[in-house]
Short mmCIF file of C-alpha atoms in Angstrom, two decimals:
data_model
loop_
_atom_site.label_atom_id
_atom_site.label_comp_id
_atom_site.label_asym_id
_atom_site.label_seq_id
_atom_site.Cartn_x
_atom_site.Cartn_y
_atom_site.Cartn_z
CA MET A 297 -0.02 -0.17 0.18
CA ARG A 298 3.01 2.29 0.74
CA LEU A 299 4.31 2.06 -2.81
CA LEU A 300 0.76 2.56 -4.27
CA ILE A 301 0.00 5.55 -2.28
CA SER A 302 3.48 7.01 -3.25
CA LEU A 303 2.84 6.46 -6.96
CA ILE A 304 -0.88 8.03 -6.98
CA SER A 305 0.56 10.85 -4.76
CA ARG A 306 3.23 11.72 -7.28
CA ILE A 307 0.75 11.56 -10.24
CA ASN A 308 -1.75 13.79 -8.46
CA ARG A 309 0.95 16.23 -7.43
CA ILE A 310 1.89 16.51 -11.13
CA MET A 311 -1.62 16.69 -12.32
CA SER A 312 -2.70 19.27 -9.60
CA GLU A 313 0.36 21.56 -10.16
CA THR A 314 -0.14 21.58 -13.80
CA GLY A 315 -3.72 22.30 -13.40
CA VAL A 316 -2.80 25.27 -11.29
CA ALA A 317 -0.32 26.62 -13.89
CA LEU A 318 -2.94 26.35 -16.57
CA ALA A 319 -5.49 27.95 -14.45
CA CYS A 320 -3.35 30.85 -13.87
CA LEU A 321 -3.09 31.48 -17.76
CA PHE A 322 -6.88 31.15 -17.97
CA LEU A 323 -7.26 33.55 -15.20
CA VAL A 324 -5.13 36.13 -17.09
CA MET A 325 -7.26 35.54 -20.18
CA MET A 326 -10.35 35.81 -18.32
CA THR A 327 -9.23 39.22 -16.65
CA ALA A 328 -8.10 40.53 -20.17
CA ALA A 329 -11.39 39.53 -21.76
CA VAL A 330 -13.49 41.22 -19.01
CA ILE A 331 -11.52 44.46 -19.09
CA LEU A 332 -11.63 44.68 -22.96
CA GLN A 333 -15.28 44.04 -22.69
CA VAL A 334 -15.83 46.94 -20.42
CA VAL A 335 -13.54 49.22 -22.34
CA SER A 336 -15.39 48.50 -25.42
CA ARG A 337 -18.71 49.02 -24.20
CA GLU A 338 -17.61 52.44 -22.81
CA MET A 339 -16.51 53.34 -25.93
CA ARG A 340 -19.77 52.19 -27.52
CA ALA A 341 -18.22 49.43 -29.62
CA PRO A 342 -18.85 46.19 -27.78
CA ILE A 343 -16.82 43.14 -28.64
CA GLY A 344 -19.01 40.20 -28.73
CA TRP A 345 -16.48 37.41 -28.12
CA THR A 346 -15.19 38.79 -24.86
CA GLU A 347 -18.08 37.54 -23.19
CA GLU A 348 -17.67 34.11 -24.37
CA VAL A 349 -13.95 34.02 -23.88
CA ALA A 350 -14.56 35.18 -20.28
CA LEU A 351 -17.17 32.72 -19.29
CA ALA A 352 -15.05 29.67 -20.76
CA SER A 353 -12.04 30.82 -19.11
CA MET A 354 -13.90 30.88 -15.61
CA VAL A 355 -15.20 27.34 -16.18
CA TRP A 356 -11.67 26.16 -17.11
CA VAL A 357 -10.27 27.97 -14.07
CA SER A 358 -12.60 26.26 -11.65
CA PHE A 359 -12.09 22.70 -12.82
CA LEU A 360 -8.29 23.17 -13.30
CA VAL A 361 -7.76 24.21 -9.62
CA GLY A 362 -10.44 21.62 -8.19
CA PRO A 363 -8.14 18.72 -7.91
CA TRP A 364 -5.41 20.84 -6.26
CA ALA A 365 -7.69 22.53 -3.56
CA TYR A 366 -8.97 19.10 -2.85
CA ARG A 367 -5.96 17.52 -2.48
CA HIS A 368 -4.70 20.32 -0.17
CA HIS A 369 -7.84 20.17 1.94
CA GLN A 370 -8.73 23.59 0.84
CA PHE A 371 -12.30 23.12 0.42
CA THR A 372 -14.82 24.52 3.13
CA ARG A 373 -15.49 21.99 5.76
CA ILE A 374 -16.82 21.77 9.35
CA ASP A 375 -15.09 19.07 11.41
CA VAL A 376 -15.55 20.10 14.93
CA ALA A 377 -17.47 16.72 15.73
CA VAL A 378 -14.96 14.81 13.77
CA GLU A 379 -11.92 16.19 15.77
CA MET A 380 -13.40 14.65 18.84
CA MET A 381 -13.47 11.32 17.49
CA SER A 382 -10.68 8.73 17.93
CA THR A 383 -8.29 7.99 15.12
CA ARG A 384 -9.77 4.93 14.22
CA SER A 385 -13.67 6.13 14.41
CA ARG A 386 -12.52 9.10 12.39
CA ALA A 387 -10.77 6.79 9.66
CA ILE A 388 -13.94 4.71 9.32
CA LEU A 389 -16.06 7.86 8.95
CA ASN A 390 -13.57 9.34 6.40
CA ILE A 391 -13.56 6.04 4.57
CA MET A 392 -17.37 6.23 4.08
CA ILE A 393 -17.11 9.82 3.14
CA HIS A 394 -14.44 9.19 0.51
CA LEU A 395 -16.33 6.17 -0.95
CA PHE A 396 -19.53 8.51 -1.33
CA GLU A 397 -17.40 11.25 -2.80
CA ALA A 398 -16.06 8.50 -5.32
CA ALA A 399 -19.46 7.35 -6.26
CA LEU A 400 -20.62 10.91 -6.91
CA LEU A 401 -17.60 11.50 -9.02
CA VAL A 402 -18.05 8.45 -11.21
CA GLY A 403 -21.66 9.63 -11.81
CA ALA A 404 -20.50 13.23 -12.59
CA ILE A 405 -17.72 12.04 -15.01
CA TYR A 406 -20.39 9.80 -16.81
CA TYR A 407 -22.90 12.63 -17.15
CA SER A 408 -20.49 15.29 -17.94
CA TRP A 409 -19.03 13.08 -20.72
CA ARG A 410 -22.46 12.51 -22.10
CA PHE A 411 -22.81 16.56 -21.89
CA PHE A 412 -19.46 17.06 -23.70
CA THR A 413 -20.17 14.53 -26.46
CA GLY A 414 -23.81 15.83 -27.07
CA GLY A 415 -22.79 19.50 -27.22
CA ASN A 416 -22.75 20.72 -30.96
CA SER A 417 -23.89 24.29 -30.68
CA LEU A 418 -21.58 26.83 -31.93
CA LEU A 419 -19.83 29.79 -30.10
CA PRO A 420 -20.69 32.32 -32.69
CA GLN A 421 -18.70 35.40 -31.83
CA THR A 422 -15.60 33.10 -31.00
CA THR A 423 -16.07 31.30 -34.40
CA ARG A 424 -16.09 34.69 -36.13
CA LEU A 425 -12.94 35.83 -34.25
CA VAL A 426 -11.20 32.48 -35.16
CA ARG A 427 -12.08 32.74 -38.78
CA GLY A 428 -11.10 36.21 -39.20
CA LEU A 429 -7.49 35.54 -37.50
CA ALA A 430 -7.21 32.32 -39.60
CA GLU A 431 -8.34 33.66 -42.85
CA PRO A 432 -5.02 35.50 -43.81
CA ILE A 433 -3.03 32.23 -43.16
CA ILE A 434 -5.12 29.55 -44.63
CA GLY A 435 -7.40 31.41 -47.02
CA ALA A 436 -11.10 32.44 -46.89
CA ASP A 437 -12.38 28.95 -47.91
CA ALA A 438 -10.45 26.96 -45.21
CA ALA A 439 -11.26 29.68 -42.63
CA GLY A 440 -14.81 29.60 -43.31
CA ALA A 441 -15.05 25.79 -42.44
CA ILE A 442 -13.55 26.46 -38.91
CA VAL A 443 -16.28 26.15 -36.14
CA VAL A 444 -15.64 26.50 -32.34
CA LYS A 445 -18.33 24.40 -30.76
CA ASN A 446 -19.43 24.84 -27.21
CA LYS A 447 -18.47 21.20 -26.41
CA TYR A 448 -14.69 22.53 -26.60
CA VAL A 449 -15.41 24.46 -23.52
CA TYR A 450 -16.94 21.82 -21.35
CA PHE A 451 -14.46 19.24 -22.17
CA ILE A 452 -12.70 20.39 -18.74
CA LEU A 453 -15.65 18.87 -16.98
CA PRO A 454 -15.07 15.18 -17.39
CA ALA A 455 -11.39 16.04 -17.32
CA GLY A 456 -11.74 17.93 -13.84
CA PHE A 457 -14.14 15.21 -12.38
CA THR A 458 -11.38 12.59 -13.29
CA GLY A 459 -8.65 14.55 -11.36
CA LEU A 460 -10.84 14.95 -8.43
CA LEU A 461 -11.50 11.35 -8.48
CA MET A 462 -7.91 10.42 -8.61
CA VAL A 463 -7.51 12.72 -5.43
CA ALA A 464 -10.35 10.98 -3.79
CA LEU A 465 -8.52 7.53 -4.27
CA GLU A 466 -5.33 8.94 -2.75
CA HIS A 467 -7.40 10.30 0.28
CA LEU A 468 -9.06 6.89 0.48
CA LEU A 469 -5.84 4.80 0.44
CA ARG A 470 -4.34 7.13 3.03
CA THR A 471 -7.41 6.82 5.32
CA LEU A 472 -7.25 2.94 4.93
CA ARG A 473 -3.71 3.01 6.11
CA ALA A 474 -4.51 5.13 9.22
CA LEU A 475 -7.33 2.67 9.98
CA LEU A 476 -4.84 -0.19 9.82
CA THR A 477 -1.99 1.33 11.50
CA GLY A 478 -4.05 3.54 13.98
CA GLN A 479 -1.68 6.52 12.93
CA GLU A 480 -3.46 9.44 10.85
CA GLU A 481 -1.08 11.55 8.48
CA HIS A 482 -1.03 15.17 9.50
CA ARG A 483 -0.12 17.40 6.72
CA ASN A 484 -0.49 21.23 6.92
CA PHE A 485 -0.35 23.38 3.71
CA ASP A 486 0.46 26.87 3.63
CA LEU A 487 -1.81 29.24 1.36
CA ASP A 488 0.36 28.71 -1.47
CA GLY A 489 0.00 24.85 -1.23
CA THR A 490 3.44 24.16 0.14
CA ALA A 491 3.37 21.24 2.43
CA ARG A 492 5.22 21.69 5.71
CA THR A 493 5.98 18.23 5.92
CA PRO A 494 7.71 15.95 3.28
CA GLU A 495 5.62 15.30 0.31
CA GLY A 496 4.40 11.79 -0.75
CA ASP A 497 4.40 9.04 1.69
CA ALA A 498 6.48 10.81 4.43
CA GLY A 499 3.94 13.00 5.52
CA GLY A 500 4.39 12.98 9.08
CA SER A 501 1.76 10.97 11.53
CA ARG A 502 -0.27 11.31 14.29
CA SER A 503 -2.45 9.32 16.77
CA ASP A 504 -5.27 11.61 17.92
CA GLN A 505 -4.57 15.07 16.28
CA THR A 506 -7.02 17.30 14.25
CA GLY A 507 -7.97 17.49 10.73
CA ARG A 508 -10.17 15.04 8.66
CA GLU A 509 -8.99 14.14 5.11
CA GLY A 510 -11.01 15.42 2.20
#
């Protein structure tokens, strides 16, 4: 189990950190689009594609950061009652919670994938923008065949839910080990997500200290 946890931890670390880096780019894109939209409206010359780009970027930012936030226990939670439990009782409760979360995420992956594959509507303003940018390079006929579908925006939904499921699996395995060994990992994170204890399997242990996983 130790090797499996270490492997999944490394995969999730790379995945979540890559997601945060990409989310920063989309956040810059969203901010620039919103500013451009405000300025263009003030000048009585609104630019239509800015709203589509801003909304799409917001969706991507949310689902790219989600696995990182879940892995670093940054989601809002109330754990007063959980902290009063013994280590094994808390581990049993957390196992049930993680199994429930995993079941929800499997369903979310299924339905979001269906939503992604079934979405064929166009983003008209963004399509017009891309065609205008591509026309000088590939010609009017080829550029006219370019379409930007709404489904491309929502591809991040099944991808993001899959990332969350991977993190849920890591939490579940760590909690199972806590149940078997009677020792709970205690991993504090600063606001920038930097672990104060060694990354991976050597996350420190505790017997009856605070904090629930997830």
